């Protein structure tokens, strides 16, 4: 009996050591990514974690009000989360920035948007594994222009630049605008999705990742 127990313990030990490490996913963005809090279960990254399960490790690196533009009023580049995401060395990067860049004081520097976007991807990609995947998200709809955030700018001017950034870097575009277009009721202030809206985001991202 002791021999059988020892054999089983050895087998379980070998199976445990053979398990693959969790796939690391980094979610970079503004308040739409941060949600009610980086560790809040209603945020889309934590809802994504719940959908994907233990085979994945999803971390929320969102920072409210931040821009992709270096010359924006609150550049993501200057935040500790920008350093943290590089140190995390994710297997998968989900990048969702641009909503705050549509504000007039930020979009005045729109000629730098594509260059800054490509540079941010390159900066993080250097710390990722060779087979790492990068997903660039088209921003969610703006149902009511608030705080200077402008739907027209995002759709007509910014979206083509994000698609071009994907072409230049080999990244994959995920359209978060389209699946949320019918769900304005999930955006209480016209800009930020609630828990139900964030769930739709998480479901769309999970489908692309799997």
Short mmCIF file of C-alpha atoms in Angstrom, two decimals:
data_model
loop_
_atom_site.label_atom_id
_atom_site.label_comp_id
_atom_site.label_asym_id
_atom_site.label_seq_id
_atom_site.Cartn_x
_atom_site.Cartn_y
_atom_site.Cartn_z
CA UNK A 1 0.00 0.00 0.00
CA UNK A 2 2.82 2.39 0.90
CA UNK A 3 4.40 1.75 -2.50
CA UNK A 4 1.12 2.61 -4.25
CA UNK A 5 0.73 5.84 -2.27
CA UNK A 6 4.31 6.84 -3.03
CA UNK A 7 3.78 6.14 -6.72
CA UNK A 8 0.61 8.25 -6.76
CA UNK A 9 2.33 11.12 -4.97
CA UNK A 10 5.16 11.00 -7.49
CA UNK A 11 2.69 10.97 -10.38
CA UNK A 12 0.77 13.94 -8.99
CA UNK A 13 4.03 15.80 -8.44
CA UNK A 14 5.10 15.20 -12.03
CA UNK A 15 1.70 16.29 -13.36
CA UNK A 16 1.85 19.47 -11.29
CA UNK A 17 5.34 20.34 -12.52
CA UNK A 18 4.29 19.72 -16.11
CA UNK A 19 1.47 22.25 -15.98
CA UNK A 20 1.92 25.23 -18.25
CA UNK A 21 2.29 28.63 -16.55
CA UNK A 22 -0.68 30.95 -16.91
CA UNK A 23 -0.75 33.13 -20.01
CA UNK A 24 -0.09 36.70 -18.86
CA UNK A 25 -2.44 39.35 -20.24
CA UNK A 26 -1.83 43.07 -19.71
CA UNK A 27 -4.73 45.49 -20.16
CA UNK A 28 -3.46 49.02 -20.86
CA UNK A 29 -5.85 51.94 -21.07
CA UNK A 30 -7.66 54.81 -19.42
CA UNK A 31 -10.67 54.94 -17.09
CA UNK A 32 -12.62 52.61 -19.39
CA UNK A 33 -9.99 49.97 -18.61
CA UNK A 34 -9.42 50.94 -14.97
CA UNK A 35 -13.17 50.81 -14.35
CA UNK A 36 -14.37 51.40 -10.76
CA UNK A 37 -10.86 50.33 -9.70
CA UNK A 38 -8.01 48.21 -11.02
CA UNK A 39 -8.96 45.41 -8.64
CA UNK A 40 -12.71 45.88 -8.91
CA UNK A 41 -14.65 42.84 -10.19
CA UNK A 42 -16.81 45.06 -12.42
CA UNK A 43 -13.82 46.28 -14.46
CA UNK A 44 -13.53 44.64 -17.86
CA UNK A 45 -10.09 43.09 -17.13
CA UNK A 46 -11.40 41.25 -14.06
CA UNK A 47 -14.50 40.16 -15.96
CA UNK A 48 -12.16 38.94 -18.70
CA UNK A 49 -10.22 36.98 -16.07
CA UNK A 50 -13.43 35.31 -14.93
CA UNK A 51 -14.34 34.32 -18.48
CA UNK A 52 -10.90 32.99 -19.43
CA UNK A 53 -10.24 31.11 -16.21
CA UNK A 54 -7.10 29.98 -14.43
CA UNK A 55 -5.13 29.30 -17.60
CA UNK A 56 -4.75 33.07 -17.90
CA UNK A 57 -3.51 35.81 -15.57
CA UNK A 58 -5.13 39.14 -16.44
CA UNK A 59 -3.76 42.37 -14.94
CA UNK A 60 -5.37 45.79 -15.10
CA UNK A 61 -2.94 48.61 -15.92
CA UNK A 62 -5.60 51.21 -16.67
CA UNK A 63 -5.19 54.81 -15.47
CA UNK A 64 -8.07 57.26 -15.58
CA UNK A 65 -7.95 60.30 -17.91
CA UNK A 66 -4.70 59.26 -19.58
CA UNK A 67 -3.81 59.85 -23.22
CA UNK A 68 -1.73 57.96 -25.72
CA UNK A 69 -0.35 61.23 -27.05
CA UNK A 70 2.91 62.25 -25.39
CA UNK A 71 1.82 65.89 -25.66
CA UNK A 72 -1.62 65.16 -24.21
CA UNK A 73 -2.69 66.71 -20.93
CA UNK A 74 -2.15 63.46 -18.98
CA UNK A 75 0.11 61.09 -20.97
CA UNK A 76 0.07 57.41 -20.05
CA UNK A 77 3.80 57.50 -20.76
CA UNK A 78 4.41 59.35 -17.48
CA UNK A 79 2.58 56.87 -15.25
CA UNK A 80 4.21 54.12 -13.15
CA UNK A 81 1.84 51.67 -14.84
CA UNK A 82 3.73 52.18 -18.10
CA UNK A 83 6.88 50.88 -16.39
CA UNK A 84 4.92 48.16 -14.62
CA UNK A 85 3.43 46.72 -17.78
CA UNK A 86 6.87 46.41 -19.32
CA UNK A 87 8.20 44.69 -16.19
CA UNK A 88 5.21 42.33 -16.29
CA UNK A 89 6.41 41.10 -19.72
CA UNK A 90 2.96 40.02 -20.89
CA UNK A 91 2.27 37.24 -23.36
CA UNK A 92 -0.72 39.24 -24.61
CA UNK A 93 -1.09 43.02 -24.66
CA UNK A 94 -4.53 44.64 -24.93
CA UNK A 95 -4.17 48.34 -25.70
CA UNK A 96 -7.22 50.57 -25.37
CA UNK A 97 -6.24 54.24 -25.45
CA UNK A 98 -7.52 57.15 -27.49
CA UNK A 99 -10.80 58.27 -25.94
CA UNK A 100 -9.18 61.13 -23.99
CA UNK A 101 -6.99 61.98 -26.97
CA UNK A 102 -10.14 63.09 -28.78
CA UNK A 103 -10.44 66.13 -26.50
CA UNK A 104 -9.67 69.38 -28.40
CA UNK A 105 -6.60 70.27 -26.31
CA UNK A 106 -5.15 66.83 -27.02
CA UNK A 107 -6.26 66.27 -30.60
CA UNK A 108 -4.44 69.51 -31.47
CA UNK A 109 -1.42 67.18 -31.59
CA UNK A 110 -3.12 64.57 -33.78
CA UNK A 111 -0.21 64.57 -36.23
CA UNK A 112 1.80 62.75 -33.56
CA UNK A 113 -0.86 60.15 -32.74
CA UNK A 114 0.26 57.43 -35.13
CA UNK A 115 3.95 57.88 -34.31
CA UNK A 116 3.28 57.80 -30.56
CA UNK A 117 1.01 54.76 -30.92
CA UNK A 118 3.62 52.78 -32.82
CA UNK A 119 6.29 53.81 -30.34
CA UNK A 120 4.23 52.67 -27.35
CA UNK A 121 3.63 49.29 -28.97
CA UNK A 122 7.34 48.93 -29.71
CA UNK A 123 8.33 49.92 -26.16
CA UNK A 124 6.15 47.22 -24.60
CA UNK A 125 6.79 44.64 -27.31
CA UNK A 126 10.51 44.67 -26.48
CA UNK A 127 9.65 43.09 -23.13
CA UNK A 128 7.26 40.48 -24.51
CA UNK A 129 8.09 36.95 -25.66
CA UNK A 130 8.82 36.53 -29.36
CA UNK A 131 5.44 34.88 -29.95
CA UNK A 132 3.55 37.46 -27.90
CA UNK A 133 0.31 38.86 -29.28
CA UNK A 134 -0.77 42.49 -29.37
CA UNK A 135 -4.39 43.57 -29.70
CA UNK A 136 -5.26 47.18 -30.51
CA UNK A 137 -8.80 48.12 -29.55
CA UNK A 138 -10.96 50.58 -31.42
CA UNK A 139 -12.46 52.73 -28.62
CA UNK A 140 -15.97 52.07 -27.37
CA UNK A 141 -18.71 54.42 -28.61
CA UNK A 142 -19.25 57.86 -27.12
CA UNK A 143 -23.01 58.23 -26.82
CA UNK A 144 -22.82 61.75 -25.41
CA UNK A 145 -19.87 64.06 -25.96
CA UNK A 146 -18.65 64.92 -22.46
CA UNK A 147 -15.48 66.50 -21.06
CA UNK A 148 -14.46 67.32 -24.63
CA UNK A 149 -14.44 63.62 -25.60
CA UNK A 150 -15.78 63.51 -29.15
CA UNK A 151 -17.29 60.54 -31.02
CA UNK A 152 -16.80 62.13 -34.44
CA UNK A 153 -13.05 62.49 -33.91
CA UNK A 154 -12.73 58.90 -32.68
CA UNK A 155 -14.67 57.37 -35.56
CA UNK A 156 -13.60 59.53 -38.49
CA UNK A 157 -10.02 60.47 -37.63
CA UNK A 158 -8.63 58.23 -34.90
CA UNK A 159 -9.89 54.81 -36.00
CA UNK A 160 -8.01 54.87 -39.34
CA UNK A 161 -4.80 55.77 -37.47
CA UNK A 162 -5.23 52.85 -35.07
CA UNK A 163 -5.74 50.50 -38.00
CA UNK A 164 -2.59 51.87 -39.63
CA UNK A 165 -0.65 51.35 -36.38
CA UNK A 166 -1.76 47.72 -36.44
CA UNK A 167 -0.50 47.30 -40.00
CA UNK A 168 2.87 48.80 -39.14
CA UNK A 169 3.39 46.67 -36.04
CA UNK A 170 1.74 43.39 -36.96
CA UNK A 171 -0.86 43.84 -34.23
CA UNK A 172 -4.47 42.66 -34.42
CA UNK A 173 -7.36 45.14 -34.33
CA UNK A 174 -10.32 44.40 -32.08
CA UNK A 175 -13.39 46.50 -32.77
CA UNK A 176 -15.02 47.32 -29.44
CA UNK A 177 -17.09 50.08 -31.02
CA UNK A 178 -19.34 47.86 -33.12
CA UNK A 179 -20.54 45.38 -30.46
CA UNK A 180 -21.39 48.21 -28.07
CA UNK A 181 -23.20 50.47 -30.56
CA UNK A 182 -26.66 49.06 -29.66
CA UNK A 183 -26.05 49.39 -25.92
CA UNK A 184 -26.13 53.08 -25.08
CA UNK A 185 -28.14 52.22 -21.96
CA UNK A 186 -24.97 50.67 -20.53
CA UNK A 187 -23.18 54.06 -20.65
CA UNK A 188 -24.73 56.13 -17.84
CA UNK A 189 -22.66 59.24 -18.59
CA UNK A 190 -22.43 58.62 -22.32
CA UNK A 191 -18.71 57.72 -22.15
CA UNK A 192 -18.00 55.06 -19.50
CA UNK A 193 -19.56 51.60 -19.70
CA UNK A 194 -21.16 50.15 -16.59
CA UNK A 195 -20.72 46.54 -15.46
CA UNK A 196 -22.94 45.23 -18.26
CA UNK A 197 -21.06 47.25 -20.87
CA UNK A 198 -17.71 46.09 -19.51
CA UNK A 199 -18.96 42.52 -19.74
CA UNK A 200 -19.62 42.93 -23.46
CA UNK A 201 -16.08 44.25 -23.81
CA UNK A 202 -14.68 41.27 -21.91
CA UNK A 203 -16.70 38.82 -24.00
CA UNK A 204 -15.50 40.37 -27.26
CA UNK A 205 -11.88 40.26 -26.10
CA UNK A 206 -12.15 36.69 -24.82
CA UNK A 207 -13.48 35.59 -28.20
CA UNK A 208 -10.50 37.17 -29.95
CA UNK A 209 -7.97 35.73 -27.50
CA UNK A 210 -9.29 32.19 -27.65
#
